[in-house]
Coordinates of N, CA and C in Angstrom, one line a residue:
M1 N 0.8 -1.2 0.0 CA 0.0 0.0 0.0 C 0.9 1.2 0.0
D2 N 0.7 2.1 -1.0 CA 1.5 3.3 -1.1 C 0.9 4.4 -0.4
L3 N 1.5 5.5 -0.4 CA 1.1 6.7 0.4 C -0.3 7.2 -0.1
Q4 N -0.5 7.2 -1.4 CA -1.8 7.7 -1.9 C -3.0 6.8 -1.4
D5 N -2.8 5.5 -1.4 CA -3.8 4.6 -0.9 C -4.1 4.8 0.6
Q6 N -3.0 5.1 1.3 CA -3.2 5.3 2.8 C -4.0 6.6 3.0
L7 N -3.6 7.6 2.2 CA -4.4 8.9 2.4 C -5.8 8.7 2.0
K8 N -6.1 7.9 1.0 CA -7.5 7.7 0.6 C -8.3 7.0 1.7
N9 N -7.6 6.1 2.4 CA -8.3 5.3 3.5 C -8.5 6.3 4.7
L10 N -7.6 7.2 4.9 CA -7.8 8.1 6.1 C -8.8 9.2 5.8
F11 N -8.8 9.7 4.5 CA -9.6 10.8 4.1 C -10.4 10.4 2.8
P12 N -11.5 9.7 3.0 CA -12.2 9.2 1.8 C -12.8 10.3 0.9
D13 N -13.2 11.5 1.6 CA -13.9 12.5 0.8 C -12.9 13.5 0.2
H14 N -11.7 13.4 0.5 CA -10.7 14.4 -0.1 C -10.4 14.1 -1.5
E15 N -10.4 15.2 -2.3 CA -10.1 15.2 -3.7 C -8.7 15.8 -3.9
P16 N -7.7 15.1 -4.4 CA -6.4 15.8 -4.5 C -6.4 16.9 -5.6
S17 N -5.8 18.0 -5.3 CA -5.7 19.1 -6.3 C -4.6 18.8 -7.3
P18 N -4.8 19.2 -8.5 CA -3.8 19.0 -9.5 C -2.5 19.9 -9.2
E19 N -1.4 19.3 -9.4 CA -0.1 20.0 -9.0 C 0.1 21.1 -10.0
E20 N 0.6 22.2 -9.5 CA 0.9 23.4 -10.3 C 2.3 23.2 -10.9
P21 N 2.5 23.5 -12.2 CA 3.9 23.4 -12.7 C 4.8 24.4 -12.0
I22 N 6.0 24.0 -11.8 CA 7.0 24.9 -11.2 C 7.6 25.8 -12.3
E23 N 7.6 27.1 -12.1 CA 8.1 28.0 -13.2 C 9.6 28.0 -13.0
E24 N 10.3 27.9 -14.1 CA 11.8 28.0 -14.0 C 12.1 29.5 -14.2
M25 N 12.9 30.0 -13.3 CA 13.3 31.4 -13.4 C 14.7 31.5 -14.1
T26 N 14.8 32.3 -15.1 CA 16.1 32.5 -15.8 C 16.8 33.5 -14.9
H27 N 18.1 33.3 -14.8 CA 18.9 34.1 -14.0 C 19.5 35.2 -14.8
E28 N 19.3 36.5 -14.4 CA 19.8 37.6 -15.2 C 21.1 38.0 -14.6
L29 N 22.1 38.1 -15.5 CA 23.4 38.6 -15.0 C 23.4 40.1 -14.9
Y30 N 24.2 40.6 -13.9 CA 24.3 42.0 -13.7 C 25.2 42.6 -14.8
V31 N 24.7 43.5 -15.6 CA 25.5 44.1 -16.7 C 26.0 45.5 -16.2
Q32 N 27.3 45.6 -16.1 CA 27.9 46.8 -15.5 C 28.2 47.9 -16.6
K33 N 28.5 49.1 -16.1 CA 28.8 50.2 -17.0 C 30.3 50.2 -17.4
E34 N 31.1 49.8 -16.4 CA 32.6 49.8 -16.7 C 32.9 48.5 -17.5
P35 N 33.9 48.7 -18.4 CA 34.3 47.5 -19.2 C 35.0 46.4 -18.5
M36 N 34.8 45.2 -18.9 CA 35.5 44.1 -18.3 C 36.8 44.0 -19.1
I37 N 37.9 43.5 -18.4 CA 39.2 43.5 -19.0 C 39.5 42.0 -19.5
C38 N 39.8 41.9 -20.8 CA 40.2 40.6 -21.3 C 41.7 40.7 -21.7
K39 N 42.5 39.7 -21.2 CA 43.9 39.8 -21.6 C 44.4 38.4 -21.8
F40 N 45.5 38.3 -22.6 CA 46.1 37.1 -23.0 C 47.5 37.0 -22.2
E41 N 47.8 35.9 -21.6 CA 49.0 35.7 -20.9 C 49.5 34.3 -21.1
K42 N 50.8 34.1 -20.9 CA 51.4 32.8 -20.9 C 51.8 32.4 -19.5
R43 N 51.2 31.4 -19.0 CA 51.5 30.9 -17.6 C 52.1 29.5 -17.7
K44 N 53.3 29.4 -17.2 CA 54.1 28.2 -17.2 C 54.2 27.6 -18.7
G45 N 54.3 28.5 -19.6 CA 54.5 28.2 -21.0 C 53.2 27.9 -21.8
K46 N 52.1 28.0 -21.1 CA 50.8 27.7 -21.7 C 50.0 28.9 -21.9
A47 N 49.3 29.0 -23.0 CA 48.4 30.2 -23.3 C 47.2 30.2 -22.4
T48 N 46.9 31.3 -21.8 CA 45.7 31.5 -21.1 C 45.0 32.8 -21.4
T49 N 43.7 32.8 -21.3 CA 42.9 34.1 -21.5 C 42.3 34.4 -20.2
I50 N 42.5 35.6 -19.7 CA 42.0 36.0 -18.4 C 41.0 37.1 -18.5
I51 N 39.8 37.0 -17.8 CA 38.8 38.0 -17.8 C 38.7 38.5 -16.4
E52 N 38.8 39.9 -16.2 CA 38.7 40.5 -14.9 C 37.8 41.7 -14.9
G53 N 37.5 42.2 -13.7 CA 36.8 43.5 -13.7 C 35.3 43.4 -13.6
Y54 N 34.8 42.3 -13.2 CA 33.3 42.1 -13.0 C 32.9 42.7 -11.7
E55 N 31.9 43.5 -11.6 CA 31.4 44.2 -10.4 C 30.3 43.5 -9.7
G56 N 29.7 42.5 -10.4 CA 28.5 41.8 -9.8 C 29.0 40.8 -8.7
T57 N 28.1 39.9 -8.3 CA 28.3 38.9 -7.3 C 29.2 37.8 -7.8
D58 N 29.9 37.1 -6.9 CA 30.8 36.0 -7.3 C 29.9 34.9 -8.0
A59 N 28.7 34.7 -7.5 CA 27.9 33.6 -8.1 C 27.6 34.0 -9.6
D60 N 27.3 35.2 -9.9 CA 27.0 35.6 -11.3 C 28.3 35.4 -12.1
F61 N 29.4 35.7 -11.5 CA 30.7 35.6 -12.3 C 31.0 34.1 -12.5
K62 N 30.7 33.3 -11.6 CA 30.9 31.8 -11.8 C 29.9 31.3 -12.9
I63 N 28.7 31.8 -12.9 CA 27.7 31.4 -13.9 C 28.3 31.8 -15.3
L64 N 28.8 33.0 -15.4 CA 29.4 33.5 -16.6 C 30.6 32.7 -17.1
A65 N 31.4 32.3 -16.1 CA 32.6 31.4 -16.4 C 32.1 30.1 -17.0
K66 N 31.1 29.5 -16.4 CA 30.6 28.2 -16.8 C 30.0 28.3 -18.3
E67 N 29.3 29.4 -18.5 CA 28.7 29.6 -19.9 C 29.8 29.7 -20.9
I68 N 30.9 30.5 -20.6 CA 32.0 30.7 -21.5 C 32.7 29.4 -21.8
K69 N 33.0 28.6 -20.7 CA 33.7 27.3 -20.9 C 32.8 26.4 -21.7
T70 N 31.5 26.4 -21.5 CA 30.6 25.5 -22.2 C 30.6 25.8 -23.7
K71 N 30.4 27.1 -24.0 CA 30.3 27.5 -25.4 C 31.6 27.3 -26.2
L72 N 32.7 27.4 -25.5 CA 34.0 27.2 -26.2 C 34.5 25.8 -26.1
S73 N 33.9 25.0 -25.2 CA 34.3 23.6 -25.0 C 35.8 23.6 -24.5
V74 N 36.1 24.4 -23.6 CA 37.5 24.4 -23.0 C 37.5 24.4 -21.5
G75 N 38.6 24.1 -21.0 CA 38.7 24.1 -19.5 C 39.1 25.5 -19.0
G76 N 38.8 25.7 -17.7 CA 39.1 27.0 -17.1 C 38.7 26.9 -15.6
T77 N 38.9 28.1 -15.0 CA 38.6 28.2 -13.6 C 38.2 29.6 -13.2
F78 N 37.6 29.7 -12.0 CA 37.2 31.0 -11.5 C 38.1 31.1 -10.2
K79 N 39.0 32.1 -10.2 CA 39.9 32.2 -9.1 C 40.3 33.7 -8.9
D80 N 40.3 34.1 -7.6 CA 40.7 35.5 -7.3 C 40.0 36.6 -8.1
D81 N 38.7 36.5 -8.2 CA 37.9 37.5 -8.9 C 38.3 37.6 -10.4
S82 N 38.7 36.5 -11.0 CA 39.0 36.5 -12.4 C 38.7 35.1 -13.0
I83 N 38.3 35.1 -14.3 CA 38.1 33.8 -15.0 C 39.3 33.5 -15.8
I84 N 39.9 32.3 -15.6 CA 41.1 31.9 -16.4 C 40.6 30.8 -17.3
I85 N 40.8 31.0 -18.6 CA 40.4 30.1 -19.6 C 41.7 29.5 -20.3
Q86 N 41.7 28.2 -20.4 CA 42.9 27.6 -21.0 C 42.9 27.8 -22.5
G87 N 43.9 28.4 -23.1 CA 44.0 28.6 -24.5 C 43.9 30.1 -24.9
D88 N 44.1 30.4 -26.1 CA 44.0 31.8 -26.6 C 42.7 31.9 -27.3
Y89 N 41.7 32.4 -26.5 CA 40.3 32.5 -27.1 C 39.9 34.0 -26.8
L90 N 40.8 34.9 -26.9 CA 40.5 36.3 -26.6 C 39.4 36.9 -27.5
D91 N 39.5 36.7 -28.8 CA 38.5 37.3 -29.7 C 37.1 36.6 -29.5
K92 N 37.1 35.3 -29.4 CA 35.8 34.6 -29.2 C 35.1 35.0 -27.9
I93 N 35.9 35.1 -26.8 CA 35.3 35.5 -25.5 C 34.8 36.9 -25.6
M94 N 35.5 37.8 -26.3 CA 35.0 39.2 -26.4 C 33.7 39.2 -27.2
I95 N 33.6 38.4 -28.2 CA 32.3 38.4 -28.9 C 31.2 37.9 -28.0
I96 N 31.4 36.8 -27.3 CA 30.4 36.2 -26.4 C 30.0 37.3 -25.3
L97 N 30.9 38.0 -24.8 CA 30.6 39.0 -23.7 C 29.8 40.2 -24.3
K98 N 30.2 40.6 -25.6 CA 29.5 41.7 -26.2 C 28.0 41.3 -26.5
E99 N 27.8 40.0 -26.9 CA 26.4 39.5 -27.2 C 25.6 39.5 -25.9
K100 N 26.2 39.4 -24.8 CA 25.5 39.4 -23.5 C 25.3 40.8 -23.0
G101 N 25.9 41.8 -23.7 CA 25.6 43.2 -23.3 C 26.7 43.8 -22.5
F102 N 27.8 43.1 -22.3 CA 29.0 43.6 -21.5 C 29.8 44.5 -22.4
K103 N 30.5 45.5 -21.8 CA 31.5 46.3 -22.5 C 32.8 45.6 -22.2
V104 N 33.6 45.4 -23.2 CA 34.9 44.7 -23.1 C 36.1 45.5 -23.5
K105 N 37.1 45.4 -22.8 CA 38.4 46.2 -23.1 C 39.5 45.1 -23.3
R106 N 40.2 45.2 -24.4 CA 41.3 44.3 -24.7 C 42.6 44.9 -24.1
V107 N 43.3 44.1 -23.4 CA 44.6 44.5 -22.8 C 45.6 43.5 -23.3
G108 N 46.7 44.0 -23.9 CA 47.8 43.2 -24.3 C 47.4 42.3 -25.5
G109 N 48.4 41.5 -26.0 CA 48.1 40.6 -27.1 C 47.4 41.1 -28.3

């Protein structure tokens, strides 16, 4: 006997109400007025692209890092208020950020 049957035995006159669908809320990223800084560096002989200067919350910055890594199919991390992407993807990252409404400033490279 499952839970529904037990409830029917306890409350024979009760009619279960249809469940309401749960609305999924899309998360809006904070778009700042100041430009984010994108730069290219070599760390330990390997090419890396670094994004800095985001003024929103760390959670938003982590979501942004995950979206960039997923779109480019590359590895990377969020560390010390910056996103570090493995490889030289400076131009592609700048395009992705501009599509999201961010102002981007290229530094070096």
